[in-house]
Each structure stands twice: as structure tokens, then as C-alpha cells.
Coordinates of C-alpha atoms (C1' of nucleotides) in Angstrom, one line a residue:
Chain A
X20 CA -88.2 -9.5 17.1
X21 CA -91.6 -10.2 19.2
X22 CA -90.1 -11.4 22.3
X23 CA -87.2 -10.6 24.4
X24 CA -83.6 -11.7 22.8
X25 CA -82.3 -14.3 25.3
X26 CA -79.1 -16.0 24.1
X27 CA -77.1 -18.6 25.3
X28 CA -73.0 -20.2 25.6
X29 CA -73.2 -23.3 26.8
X30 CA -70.2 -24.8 27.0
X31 CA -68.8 -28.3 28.8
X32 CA -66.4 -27.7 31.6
X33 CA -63.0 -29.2 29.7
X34 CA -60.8 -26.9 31.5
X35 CA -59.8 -24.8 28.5
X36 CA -62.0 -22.1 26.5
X37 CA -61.4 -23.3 23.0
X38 CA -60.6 -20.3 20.8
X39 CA -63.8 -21.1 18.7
X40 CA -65.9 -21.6 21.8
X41 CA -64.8 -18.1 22.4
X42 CA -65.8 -17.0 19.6
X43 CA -69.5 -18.5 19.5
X44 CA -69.6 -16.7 22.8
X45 CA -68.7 -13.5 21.7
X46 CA -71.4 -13.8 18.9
X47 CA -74.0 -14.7 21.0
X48 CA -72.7 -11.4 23.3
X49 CA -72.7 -9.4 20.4
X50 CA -75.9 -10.3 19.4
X51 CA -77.8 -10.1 23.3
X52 CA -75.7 -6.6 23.1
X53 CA -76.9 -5.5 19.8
X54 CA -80.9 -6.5 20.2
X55 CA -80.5 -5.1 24.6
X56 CA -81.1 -9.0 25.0
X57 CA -80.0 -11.6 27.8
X58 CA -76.8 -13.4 27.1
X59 CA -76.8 -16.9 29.5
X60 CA -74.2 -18.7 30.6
X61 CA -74.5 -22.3 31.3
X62 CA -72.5 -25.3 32.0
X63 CA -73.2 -28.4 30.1
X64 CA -71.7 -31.1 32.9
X65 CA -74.2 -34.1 32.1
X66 CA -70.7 -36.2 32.1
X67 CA -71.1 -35.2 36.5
X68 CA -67.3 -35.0 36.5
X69 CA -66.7 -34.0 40.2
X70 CA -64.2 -31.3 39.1
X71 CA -66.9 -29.1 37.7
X72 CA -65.9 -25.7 39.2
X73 CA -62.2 -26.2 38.4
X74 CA -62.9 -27.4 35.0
X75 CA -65.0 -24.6 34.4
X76 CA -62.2 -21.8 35.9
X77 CA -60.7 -21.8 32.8
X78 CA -63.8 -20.7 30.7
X79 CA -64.7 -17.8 33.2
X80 CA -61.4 -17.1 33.3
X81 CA -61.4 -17.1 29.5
X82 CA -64.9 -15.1 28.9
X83 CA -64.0 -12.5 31.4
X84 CA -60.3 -11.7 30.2
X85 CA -62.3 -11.2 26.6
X86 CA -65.1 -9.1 28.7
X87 CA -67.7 -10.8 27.4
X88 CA -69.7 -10.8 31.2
X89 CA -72.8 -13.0 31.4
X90 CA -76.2 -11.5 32.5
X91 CA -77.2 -15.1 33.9
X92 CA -75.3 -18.0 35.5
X93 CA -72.7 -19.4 37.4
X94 CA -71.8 -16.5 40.1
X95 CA -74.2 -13.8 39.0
X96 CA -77.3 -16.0 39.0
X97 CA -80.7 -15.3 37.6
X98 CA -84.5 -16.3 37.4
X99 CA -83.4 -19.9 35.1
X100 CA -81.4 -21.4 37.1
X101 CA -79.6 -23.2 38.0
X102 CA -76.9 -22.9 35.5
X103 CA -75.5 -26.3 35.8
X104 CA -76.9 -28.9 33.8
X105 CA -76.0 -31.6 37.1
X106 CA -78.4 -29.6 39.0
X107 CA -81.3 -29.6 37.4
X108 CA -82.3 -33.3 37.0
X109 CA -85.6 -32.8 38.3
X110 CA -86.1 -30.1 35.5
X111 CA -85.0 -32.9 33.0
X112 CA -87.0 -35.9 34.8
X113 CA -90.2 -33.7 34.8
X114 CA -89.9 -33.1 30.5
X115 CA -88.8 -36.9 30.1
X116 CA -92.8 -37.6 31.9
X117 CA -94.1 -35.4 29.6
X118 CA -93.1 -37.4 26.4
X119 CA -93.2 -40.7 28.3
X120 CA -97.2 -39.8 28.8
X121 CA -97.3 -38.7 25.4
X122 CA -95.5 -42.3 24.1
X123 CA -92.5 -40.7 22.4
X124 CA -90.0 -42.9 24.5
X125 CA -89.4 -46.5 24.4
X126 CA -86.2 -48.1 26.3
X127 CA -83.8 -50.0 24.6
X128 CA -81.4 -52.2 27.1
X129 CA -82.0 -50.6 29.4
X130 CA -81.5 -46.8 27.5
X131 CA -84.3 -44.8 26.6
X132 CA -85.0 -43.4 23.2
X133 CA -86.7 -41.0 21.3
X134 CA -89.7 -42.4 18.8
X135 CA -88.9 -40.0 15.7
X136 CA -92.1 -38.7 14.0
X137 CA -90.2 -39.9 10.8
X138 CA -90.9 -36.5 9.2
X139 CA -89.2 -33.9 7.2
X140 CA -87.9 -31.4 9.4
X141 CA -87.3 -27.9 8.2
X142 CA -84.4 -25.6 9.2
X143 CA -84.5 -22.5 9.2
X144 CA -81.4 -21.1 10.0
X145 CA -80.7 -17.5 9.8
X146 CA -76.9 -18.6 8.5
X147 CA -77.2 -21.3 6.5
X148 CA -80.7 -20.6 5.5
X149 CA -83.6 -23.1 4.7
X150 CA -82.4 -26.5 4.9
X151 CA -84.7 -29.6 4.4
X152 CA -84.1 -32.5 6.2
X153 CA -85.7 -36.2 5.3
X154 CA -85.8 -38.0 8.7
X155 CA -88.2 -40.6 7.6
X156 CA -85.5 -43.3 6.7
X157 CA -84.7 -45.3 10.1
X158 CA -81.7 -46.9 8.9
X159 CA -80.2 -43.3 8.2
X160 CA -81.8 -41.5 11.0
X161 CA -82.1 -44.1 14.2
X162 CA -84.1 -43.0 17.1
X163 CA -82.1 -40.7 19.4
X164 CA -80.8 -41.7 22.8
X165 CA -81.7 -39.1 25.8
X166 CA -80.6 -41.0 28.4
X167 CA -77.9 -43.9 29.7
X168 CA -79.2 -46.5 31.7
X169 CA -76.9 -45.0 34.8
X170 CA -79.6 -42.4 34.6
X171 CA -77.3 -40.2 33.1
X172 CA -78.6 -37.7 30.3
X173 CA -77.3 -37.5 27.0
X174 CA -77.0 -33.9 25.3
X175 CA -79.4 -33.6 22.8
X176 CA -82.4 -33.5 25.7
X177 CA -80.8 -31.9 28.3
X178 CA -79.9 -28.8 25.7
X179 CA -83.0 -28.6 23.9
X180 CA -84.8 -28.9 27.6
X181 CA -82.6 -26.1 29.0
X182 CA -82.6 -23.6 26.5
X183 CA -86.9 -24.4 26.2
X184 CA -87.2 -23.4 30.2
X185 CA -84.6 -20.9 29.9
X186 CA -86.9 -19.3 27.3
X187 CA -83.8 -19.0 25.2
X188 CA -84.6 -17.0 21.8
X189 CA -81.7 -17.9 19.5
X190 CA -79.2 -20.6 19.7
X191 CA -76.3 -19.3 18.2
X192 CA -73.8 -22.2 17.7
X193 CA -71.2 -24.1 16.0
X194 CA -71.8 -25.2 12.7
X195 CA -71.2 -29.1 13.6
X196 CA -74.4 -28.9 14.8
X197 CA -76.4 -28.2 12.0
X198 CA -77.2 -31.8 11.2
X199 CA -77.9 -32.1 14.6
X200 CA -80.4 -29.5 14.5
X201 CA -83.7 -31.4 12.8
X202 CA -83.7 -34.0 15.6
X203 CA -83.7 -31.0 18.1
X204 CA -86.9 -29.6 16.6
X205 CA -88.9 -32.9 17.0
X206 CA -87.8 -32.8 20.4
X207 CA -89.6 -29.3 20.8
X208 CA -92.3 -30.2 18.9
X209 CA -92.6 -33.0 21.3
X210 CA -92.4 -31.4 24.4
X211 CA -95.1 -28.5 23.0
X212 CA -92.5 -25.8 22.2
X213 CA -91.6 -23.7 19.1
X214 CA -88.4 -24.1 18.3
X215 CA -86.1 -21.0 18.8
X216 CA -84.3 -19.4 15.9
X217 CA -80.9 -20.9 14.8
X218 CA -78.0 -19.3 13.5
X219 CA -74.8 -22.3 13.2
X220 CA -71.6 -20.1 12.5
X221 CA -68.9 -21.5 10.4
X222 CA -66.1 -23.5 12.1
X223 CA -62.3 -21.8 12.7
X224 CA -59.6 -24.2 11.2
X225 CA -56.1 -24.4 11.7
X226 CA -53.6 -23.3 8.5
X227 CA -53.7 -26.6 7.2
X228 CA -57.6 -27.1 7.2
X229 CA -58.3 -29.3 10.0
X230 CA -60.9 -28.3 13.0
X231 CA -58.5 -26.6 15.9
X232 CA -58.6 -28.9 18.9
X233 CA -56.8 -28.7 22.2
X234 CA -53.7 -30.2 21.0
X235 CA -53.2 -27.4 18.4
X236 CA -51.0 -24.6 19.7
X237 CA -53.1 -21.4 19.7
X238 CA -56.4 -23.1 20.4
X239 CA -56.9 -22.1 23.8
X240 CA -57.2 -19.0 25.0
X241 CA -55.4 -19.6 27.5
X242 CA -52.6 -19.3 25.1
X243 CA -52.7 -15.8 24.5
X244 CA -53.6 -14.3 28.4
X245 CA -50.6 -16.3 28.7
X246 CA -48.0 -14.4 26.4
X247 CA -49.7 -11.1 26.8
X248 CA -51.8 -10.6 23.9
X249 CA -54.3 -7.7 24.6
X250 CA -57.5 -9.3 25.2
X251 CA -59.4 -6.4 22.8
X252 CA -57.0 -7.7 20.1
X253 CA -57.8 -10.9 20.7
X254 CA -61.6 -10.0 20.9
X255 CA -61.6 -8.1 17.2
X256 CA -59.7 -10.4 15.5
X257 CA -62.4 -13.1 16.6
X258 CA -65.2 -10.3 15.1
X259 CA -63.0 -10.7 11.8
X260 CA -63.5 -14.2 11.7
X261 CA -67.1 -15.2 9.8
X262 CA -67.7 -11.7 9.9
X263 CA -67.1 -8.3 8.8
X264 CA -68.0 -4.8 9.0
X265 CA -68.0 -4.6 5.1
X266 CA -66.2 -1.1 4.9
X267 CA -62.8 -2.7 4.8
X268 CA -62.1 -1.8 8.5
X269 CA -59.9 -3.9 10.5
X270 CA -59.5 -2.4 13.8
X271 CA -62.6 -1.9 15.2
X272 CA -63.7 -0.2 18.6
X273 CA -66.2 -3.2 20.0
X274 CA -68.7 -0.6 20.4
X275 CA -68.9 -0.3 17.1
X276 CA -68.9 -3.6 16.6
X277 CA -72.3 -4.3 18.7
X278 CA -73.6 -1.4 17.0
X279 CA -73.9 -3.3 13.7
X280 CA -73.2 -6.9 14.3
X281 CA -76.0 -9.1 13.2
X282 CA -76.6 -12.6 12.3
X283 CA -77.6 -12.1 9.1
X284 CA -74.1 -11.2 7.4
X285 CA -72.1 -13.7 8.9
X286 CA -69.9 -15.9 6.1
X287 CA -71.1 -19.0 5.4
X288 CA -67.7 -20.3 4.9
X289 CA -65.1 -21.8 7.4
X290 CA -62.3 -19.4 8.9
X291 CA -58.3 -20.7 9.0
X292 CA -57.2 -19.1 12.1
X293 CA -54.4 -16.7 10.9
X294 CA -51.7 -15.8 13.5
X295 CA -49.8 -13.8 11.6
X296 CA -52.6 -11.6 11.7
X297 CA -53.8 -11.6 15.1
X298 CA -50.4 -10.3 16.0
X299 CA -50.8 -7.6 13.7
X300 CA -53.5 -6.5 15.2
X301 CA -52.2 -6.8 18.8
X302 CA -49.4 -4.5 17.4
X303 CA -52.0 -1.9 16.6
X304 CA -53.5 -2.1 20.2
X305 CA -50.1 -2.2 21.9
X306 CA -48.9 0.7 19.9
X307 CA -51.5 3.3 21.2
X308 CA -51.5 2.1 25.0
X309 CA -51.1 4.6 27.0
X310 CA -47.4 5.3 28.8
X311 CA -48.6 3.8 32.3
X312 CA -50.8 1.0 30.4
X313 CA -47.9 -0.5 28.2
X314 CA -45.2 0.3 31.8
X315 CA -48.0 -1.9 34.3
X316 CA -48.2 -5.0 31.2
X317 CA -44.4 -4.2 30.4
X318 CA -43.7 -5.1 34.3
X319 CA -45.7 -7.7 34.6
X320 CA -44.3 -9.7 31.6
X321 CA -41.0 -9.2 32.2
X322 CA -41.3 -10.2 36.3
X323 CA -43.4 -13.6 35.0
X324 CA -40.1 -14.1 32.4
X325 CA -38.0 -13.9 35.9
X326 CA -36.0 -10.7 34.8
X327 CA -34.9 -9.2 38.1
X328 CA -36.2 -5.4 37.5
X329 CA -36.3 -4.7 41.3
X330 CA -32.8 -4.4 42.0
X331 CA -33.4 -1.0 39.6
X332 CA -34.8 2.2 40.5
X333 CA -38.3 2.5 39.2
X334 CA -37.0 5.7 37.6
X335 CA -34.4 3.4 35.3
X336 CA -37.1 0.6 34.6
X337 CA -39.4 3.4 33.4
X338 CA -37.3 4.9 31.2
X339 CA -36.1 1.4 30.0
X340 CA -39.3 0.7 28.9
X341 CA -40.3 3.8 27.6
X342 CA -38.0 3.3 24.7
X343 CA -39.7 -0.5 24.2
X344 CA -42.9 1.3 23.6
X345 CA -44.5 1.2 20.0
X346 CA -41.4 -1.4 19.2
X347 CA -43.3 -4.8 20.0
X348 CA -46.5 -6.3 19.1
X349 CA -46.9 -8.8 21.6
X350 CA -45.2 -8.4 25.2
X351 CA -44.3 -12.4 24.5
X352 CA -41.1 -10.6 22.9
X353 CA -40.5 -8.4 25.6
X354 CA -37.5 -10.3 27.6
X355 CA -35.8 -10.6 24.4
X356 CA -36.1 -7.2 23.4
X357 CA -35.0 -5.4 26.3
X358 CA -33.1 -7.9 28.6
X359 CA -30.0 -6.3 28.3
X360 CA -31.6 -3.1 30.4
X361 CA -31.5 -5.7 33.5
X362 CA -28.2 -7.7 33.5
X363 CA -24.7 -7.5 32.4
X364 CA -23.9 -10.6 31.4
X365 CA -24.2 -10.3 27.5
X366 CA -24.0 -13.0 25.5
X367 CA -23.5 -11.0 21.9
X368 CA -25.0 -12.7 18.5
X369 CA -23.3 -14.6 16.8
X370 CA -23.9 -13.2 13.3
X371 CA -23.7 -9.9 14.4
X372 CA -20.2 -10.6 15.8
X373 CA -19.5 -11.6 12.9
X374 CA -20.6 -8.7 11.1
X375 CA -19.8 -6.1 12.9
X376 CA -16.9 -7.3 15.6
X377 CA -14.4 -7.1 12.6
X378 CA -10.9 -5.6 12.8
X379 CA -11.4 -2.5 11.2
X380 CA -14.4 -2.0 13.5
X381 CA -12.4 -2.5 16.5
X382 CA -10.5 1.4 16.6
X383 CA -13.8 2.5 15.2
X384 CA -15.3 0.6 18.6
X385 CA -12.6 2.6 20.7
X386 CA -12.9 6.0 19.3
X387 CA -17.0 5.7 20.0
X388 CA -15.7 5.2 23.4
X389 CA -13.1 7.6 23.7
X390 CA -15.9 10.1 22.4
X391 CA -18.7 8.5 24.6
X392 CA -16.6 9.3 27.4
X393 CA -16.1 12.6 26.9
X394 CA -19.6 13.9 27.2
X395 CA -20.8 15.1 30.2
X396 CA -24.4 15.5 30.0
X397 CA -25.1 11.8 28.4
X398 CA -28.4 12.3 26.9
X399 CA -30.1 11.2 23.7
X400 CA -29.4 14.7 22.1
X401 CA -25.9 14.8 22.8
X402 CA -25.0 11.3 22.3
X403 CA -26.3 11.6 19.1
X404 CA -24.1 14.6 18.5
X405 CA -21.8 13.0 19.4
X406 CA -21.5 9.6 17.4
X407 CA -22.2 11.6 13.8
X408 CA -19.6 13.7 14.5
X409 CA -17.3 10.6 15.4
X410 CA -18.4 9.1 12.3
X411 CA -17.9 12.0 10.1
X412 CA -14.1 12.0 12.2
X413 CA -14.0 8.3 11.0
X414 CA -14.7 9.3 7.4
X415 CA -17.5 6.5 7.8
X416 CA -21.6 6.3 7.9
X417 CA -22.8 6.7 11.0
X418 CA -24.1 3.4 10.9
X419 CA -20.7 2.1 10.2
X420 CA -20.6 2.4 14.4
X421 CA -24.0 2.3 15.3
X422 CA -24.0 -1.2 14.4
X423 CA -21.1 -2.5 16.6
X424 CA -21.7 0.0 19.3
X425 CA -25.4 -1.8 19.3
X426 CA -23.9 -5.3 19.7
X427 CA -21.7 -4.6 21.8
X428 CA -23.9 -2.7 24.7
X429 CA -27.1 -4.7 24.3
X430 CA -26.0 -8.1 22.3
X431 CA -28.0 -7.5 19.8
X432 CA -28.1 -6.5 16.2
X433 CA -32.2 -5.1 16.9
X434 CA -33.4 -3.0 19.3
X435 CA -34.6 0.3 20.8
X436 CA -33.1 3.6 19.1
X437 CA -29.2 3.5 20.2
X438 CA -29.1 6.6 21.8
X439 CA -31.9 6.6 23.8
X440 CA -30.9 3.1 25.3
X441 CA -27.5 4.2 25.7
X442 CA -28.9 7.4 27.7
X443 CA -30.7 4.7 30.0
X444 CA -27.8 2.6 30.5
X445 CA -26.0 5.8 31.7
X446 CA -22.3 6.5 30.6
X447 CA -20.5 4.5 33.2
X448 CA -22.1 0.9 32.3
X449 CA -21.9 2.3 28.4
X450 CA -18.2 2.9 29.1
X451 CA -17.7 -0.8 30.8
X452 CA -19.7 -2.8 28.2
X453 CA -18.5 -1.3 25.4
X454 CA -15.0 -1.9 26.9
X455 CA -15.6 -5.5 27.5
X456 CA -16.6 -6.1 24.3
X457 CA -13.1 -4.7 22.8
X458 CA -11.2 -7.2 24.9
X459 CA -13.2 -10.5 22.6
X460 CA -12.1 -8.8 19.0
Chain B
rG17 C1' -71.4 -45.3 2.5
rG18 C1' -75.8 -41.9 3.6
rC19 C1' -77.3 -36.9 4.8
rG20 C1' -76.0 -31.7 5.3
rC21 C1' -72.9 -27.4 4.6
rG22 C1' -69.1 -24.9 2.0
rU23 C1' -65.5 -23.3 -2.2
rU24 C1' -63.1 -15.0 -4.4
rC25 C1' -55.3 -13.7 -3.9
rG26 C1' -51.2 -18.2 0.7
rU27 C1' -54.9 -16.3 4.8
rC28 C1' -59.3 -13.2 6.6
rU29 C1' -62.7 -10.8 3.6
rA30 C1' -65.8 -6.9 0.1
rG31 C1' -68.6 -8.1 -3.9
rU32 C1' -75.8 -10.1 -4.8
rG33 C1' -75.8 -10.1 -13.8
rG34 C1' -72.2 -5.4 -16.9
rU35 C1' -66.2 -3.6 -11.5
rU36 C1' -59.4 -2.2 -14.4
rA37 C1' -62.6 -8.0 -9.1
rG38 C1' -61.6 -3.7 -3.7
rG39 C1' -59.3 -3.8 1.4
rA40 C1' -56.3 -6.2 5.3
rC41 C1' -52.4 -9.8 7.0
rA42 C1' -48.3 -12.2 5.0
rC43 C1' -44.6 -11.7 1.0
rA44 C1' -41.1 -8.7 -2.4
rG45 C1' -39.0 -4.0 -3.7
rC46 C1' -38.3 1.3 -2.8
rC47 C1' -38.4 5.7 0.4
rC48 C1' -37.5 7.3 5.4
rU49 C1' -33.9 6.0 9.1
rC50 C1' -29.0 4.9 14.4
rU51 C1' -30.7 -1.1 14.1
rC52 C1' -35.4 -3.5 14.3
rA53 C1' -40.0 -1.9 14.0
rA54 C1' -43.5 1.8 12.7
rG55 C1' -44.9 5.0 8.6
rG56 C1' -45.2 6.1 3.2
rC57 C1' -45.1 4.2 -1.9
rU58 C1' -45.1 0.2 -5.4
rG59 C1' -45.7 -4.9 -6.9
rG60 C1' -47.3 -10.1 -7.7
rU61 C1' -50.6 -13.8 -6.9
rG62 C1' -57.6 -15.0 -6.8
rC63 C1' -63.4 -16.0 -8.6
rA64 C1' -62.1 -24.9 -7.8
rC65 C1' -63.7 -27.4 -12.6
rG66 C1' -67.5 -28.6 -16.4
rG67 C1' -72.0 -27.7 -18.4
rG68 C1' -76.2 -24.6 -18.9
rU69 C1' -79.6 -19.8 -18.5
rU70 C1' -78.5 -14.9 -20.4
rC71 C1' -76.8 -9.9 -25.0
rG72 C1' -73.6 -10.5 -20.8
rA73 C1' -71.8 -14.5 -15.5
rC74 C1' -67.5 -14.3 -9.6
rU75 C1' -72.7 -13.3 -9.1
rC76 C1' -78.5 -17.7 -11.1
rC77 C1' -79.3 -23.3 -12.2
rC78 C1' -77.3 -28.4 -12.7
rG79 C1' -73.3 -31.7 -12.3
rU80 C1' -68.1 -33.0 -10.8
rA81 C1' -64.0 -32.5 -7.7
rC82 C1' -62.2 -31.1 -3.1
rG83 C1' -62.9 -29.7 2.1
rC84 C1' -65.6 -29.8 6.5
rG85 C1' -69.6 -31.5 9.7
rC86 C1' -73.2 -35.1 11.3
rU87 C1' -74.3 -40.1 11.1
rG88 C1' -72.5 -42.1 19.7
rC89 C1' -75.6 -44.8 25.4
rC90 C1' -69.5 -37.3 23.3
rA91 C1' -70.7 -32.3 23.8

RNA sequence: GGCGCGUUCGUCUAGUGGUUAGGACACAGCCCUCUCAAGGCUGGUGCACGGGUUCGACUCCCGUACGCGCUGCCA
């Protein structure tokens, strides 16, 4: 590569990061990472809605939960700028002179226009490959618009204008502009430029085919910062989609990743956007957090799901949690999994009452307590002890009073291992629960 | 309609003329086990279709079908 790798995302302020937004950024990061290159931020707001910096929140928000920090633009600055596209009219009005001397542009009611050479126009794209395009027919190909006659300016100039001054090397982009693409060229051929490479990467889809948009759950990324996804699981899965490291990995350390991302072994193909899959692979991330990592998420999660943990010692919450860990894939499932730690008021499942809150179960239910309530030093160990004896007093499996001791101290028919939580919960709310639920057989 | 792109298990993908078509998710079964997970093992399902080219096509060419995109004074 002869000159410097400058890369760009360029998105419109809509107040949401689309998930494939996100993932055209991350490929353009990848690739400014790979090559040492420039990866640019700017914000398409030719639409001059006045809410810019708001609507735009989101997509910092979005780009920085994924760590995917821009060299240049909004907040960090740079020798292009500005980064907006509403402040740089002067930029655009200068290049609109240039092909208005040169006769390219000729108004139409009041709009201006583009005069197309009414060429072929090559693309070269380092995805899709050599593509040749037949702009000479008029009636298939009408002369562009660049600008509204409120003086507004309509996308194709003010993107092919920015990312010419911005000396941007590769546009890296969604493939729904590909067919866009020719028209672009004549527009840098006009204004006296070579045309940076192209790379249009395949679209994401949802499960049943059609493009993701903002309506579609899962779309935003918003989505997942909200229920707790790790943003490095979120990050690789998106390196899994249109691409791959062709050794069958999965689970990939990014570093890796920029080590040998490149362009030219992306899929060609759309992606369906698989969820089942994603939470996989936030399973594999959340299993190997750390002890104070998964406690500081854990906490968080379960004080935004309003579980009161503060009225416990941090000692109890800590060990609470501690028996969580390496059990869930998201922290979304969390308050389900381990409400019972934090209030008393168990409602107990229905099936599993069913099951297991049967009348033969109910002396077994009582001699668990009896035995519980002998123990002195209620740990894990012991309690364990403790209930296989009991069973093998009962004549029974010991999961013939795991199961009902389960339901009836956490609700549940799932959950951490029994006698750790039951160690937690400490003999004396053990005792009560276990008696409460006697009194419904 | 026109133009463009695409099509390997349900999904993400590996594969670039000769492979028992590999891996992962999901699914099913088994093992382990205090439940659920995790982990281990096993299993099924795939080259869209039709023509070529070739000794030989998932791989190359041409059509068809289907999908998607563009065809805006949206980005």
C-alpha cells in the first residue's frame, strides 16, 4: 500500500448504532489496526436535524462500549475536520464551483444535478471484485442530484467530497452501496481525484432473510449493553460474520483478530444474524471472568433489575454470587437465577410442585430438615454429608430430596449446586423455608 | 421492469478440479452429576436446479430459479 491507510465510519446520527453499522465500523477498525492506518469517524448530518449531538450519543456510546476508539473526529479532533458534515458547507460549496466551472452541473427546478459522462465505469472492489457498470443509458441511469434547492446537500456529493479532502484511502462499506458506487467514481473523476479503493461487505440479515432494521429486536446495540452482554463477545461474534480466521476458531482474542484481518477474505455472501450463537459465545467470555469482574457486572445487573442486595452484608452477596459464576451466559438471566438469595417471598414453580411437592416427598422434605438442623458447622462439605446419608437413611437417590429441597428453598427446579446455596442461605433461613414449604403439601 | 451482487448442513463458515465435504452454534442421544449449566462422547441433516468444459466437478463456463441491493431532491 503506497500511501498512508486512512479509513472511514461514517454514519448518520439516527440515535441507535445499528448492529451492522457496527460491524462496518469494526472492519474499517480492524483494517486501520491491521495496516497502523487512521480510522475516522464522521457524522453524516446533511438532514441538519438540530439534535445532532444527542442523536449521535448513541453511536459513541455504541463504538466505545465495542472499543473500537476513533483516531479522528467528534471529541478527539484531527487535521480533517470538522467531523460533521453541517459544518463544512464551505468545503462542499468550494468542490460544487469546481464542477460548476468545469460544466458538470446544470439545475433542474431549482435542484442541481450532476451531467454524467455516460461512460462505463469500472469497479474495482477488493470484495466483490471487478464489476462493470454501463452508465450510458439515461433512462436507466438519470443524472444525480447533489443538492436540494433549500441548499441542502444530498449524500452522494457530500461523501464522496469528504472522504476526497479527508484523504480517505479505503471506503469500507455496506454492500447496498455497490450500485451506488460507479456514480461516485464520476464524481471523483470530476472533481480531479482517484478514486479510493472499495471494499462493500455483505449485509447481516435477520433469521428469516430480510435486512435488520431498527424495528427488529437485536438490531441495536443498544440491545445488548443493555442486558449485559460482554462487549468482547459481542465484538467477535461480529468478526464471525463475513469473515473468518479459516482455522475453525471461534473465540478469538481481537488481537489476533487485527493480526490477520484483511479485506481480501471477507465472504461474499450475506450473514443471518444468529442469536443463539452470540450467546454462546458470551457464555465463553462470562465463564473465564475473573471472581471480582463477573461480582462488579453481577451487581450491577441485579441493582438495574431492582433486587434489593443492600440490605445484605457484602460478605453474603459475595458468596451468593460466587455460586452464580460459570452458570449463566448472559447476566440478562441473572435476577431469575439467583433472586431467591435476596427475598423470602418465594413463589415455587408450578411444575416443579407438581413434581416434586408430592405426598411421599413430604416426610422425605421433613427428615432433610430434621437432618439439616442438626449440623452445626453448615457448610458445603457437611451439608452434603449430610443429605447422602439422609438419603441412603430414606432408602432413596439422593436426588430423590435434592429435588424438593431445591424447590422448596429457592423456587426453583434449576439453579446453583444445592449445597453451596444452602451454605449461603445459612441454616436458620434453610430451616424456615424449607418449613414453610411443608405447611402448602 | 432495468442494472448489480449472491446461493456449501436450520444458522455462521472451511473448502479454489480428485476430500469419507471439515469446524462451530442449534438440535437429539449417551456419559458425568445434587438440579440447571459446563465438560466429554456419539448422531442426523448440506454443495439451489439444468446444461456444458473435463478422465474427473462443490470448485470453471452458460442458463434458470430464488434471495438481497440499487434504480430518491434518504443515508
Amino acid at each position: 500500500m503506497s500511501s498512508p491507510v486512512r479509513v472511514r465510519f461514517a454514519p448518520s446520527p439516527t440515535g441507535y448504532l445499528h448492529i451492522g453499522g457496527a460491524r462496518t465500523a469494526l472492519f474499517n477498525w480492524l483494517f486501520a489496526r491491521h495496516y497502523g492506518g487512521t480510522f475516522v469517524l464522521r457524522v453524516e448530518d446533511t438532514d441538519q436535524s438540530r439534535n445532532t449531538e444527542e442523536a449521535a450519543a448513541a453511536i459513541y456510546e455504541g463504538l466505545r462500549w465495542l472499543e473500537l476508539q476513533w483516531d479522528e473526529g467528534p471529541h478527539v479532533g484531527g487535521d480533517f475536520g470538522p467531523y460533521f458534515q453541517s459544518q463544512r458547507n464551505d468545503i462542499y460549496e468550494r468542490h460544487l464551483k469546481k464542477l460548476q466551472n468545469a460544466d458538470h452541473i446544470f439545475e433542474d427546478k431549482g435542484a442541481l444535478r450532476f451531467r454524467s459522462p455516460r461512460e462505463h465505469v469500472i469497479v474495482d472492489d477488493l470484495v466483490a471484485g471487478k464489476i462493470d457498470f454501463d452508465l450510458s443509458n439515461e433512462q436507466t441511469h438519470p443524472d444525480m442530484t447533489i443538492r436540494r434547492p433549500d441548499g441542502s446537500w444530498i449524500f452522494h456529493f457530500v461523501n464522496v467530497v469528504d472522504d476526497m479532502e479527508m484523504k480517505i484511502s479505503h471506503v469500507i462499506r455496506g454492500e447496498d452501496h455497490l450500485s451506488n458506487t460507479p456514480k461516485h467514481i464520476e464524481l471523483y473523476r470530476a472533481l480531479g481525484a482517484e478514486p479510493p479503493q472499495f471494499a462493500h461487505i455483505p449485509l447481516i440479515l435477520n433469521r428469516d432473510g430480510s435486512k435488520m432494521s431498527k424495528r427488529d429486536q437485536g438490531a441495536s446495540v443498544d440491545y445488548y449493553i443493555k442486558r449485559g452482554y460482554l462487549p468482547e463477545a459481542v465484538r467477535n461474534y461480529l468478526c464471525l460474520l463475513g469473515w473468518s480466521p479459516k482455522d475453525n476458531r471461534e473465540k478469538i482474542d481481537i488481537d489476533d483478530i487485527v493480526r490477520i484481518f484483511d479485506l481480501n477474505n471477507l465472504v461474499r455472501s450475506h450473514a443471518t444474524f444468529d442469536p443463539d450463537k452470540l450467546h454462546w459465545l458470551n457464555g465463553e467470555y462470562a465463564h473465564e471472568l475473573s471472581d471480582s469482574e463477573f461480582y462488579d457486572r453481577a451487581v450491577a445487573t441485579l441493582r438495574s433489575a431492582g433486587i434489593n442486595i443492600d440490605n445484605y452484608s457484602t460478605e453474603y452477596v459475595r458468596a451468593a454470587l460466587q455460586t452464580c459464576k460459570g452458570k449463566i451466559n448472559t447476566f440478562d438471566e441473572l435476577p431469575a437465577y439467583c433472586g431467591f438469595y435476596f427475598t423470602d417471598d418465594l413463589s415455587y414453580n408450578p411444575d416443579g410442585v407438581a413434581k416434586h411437592f408430592t405426598p411421599e416427598n413430604k416426610s422425605r422434605l421433613e427428615a432433610v430438615r430434621d437432618a439439616l438442623g442438626q449440623i452445626d458447622n453448615f457448610t458445603a462439605n457437611e451439608i452434603e454429608t449430610i443429605m447422602k446419608a439422609t438419603a441412603a437413611k430414606l432408602g432413596v437417590k439422593v436426588g430423590a430430596i435434592v429435588h424438593p429441597s431445591r424447590l422448596a428453598v429457592t423456587g426453583s427446579n434449576a439453579g446453583p449446586s444445592l449445597y453451596h446455596l444452602l451454605e449461603v442461605l445459612g441454616k436458620k433461613k434453610v430451616l424456615t423455608r424449607i418449613d414453610r414449604a411443608l405447611s402448602t403439601f
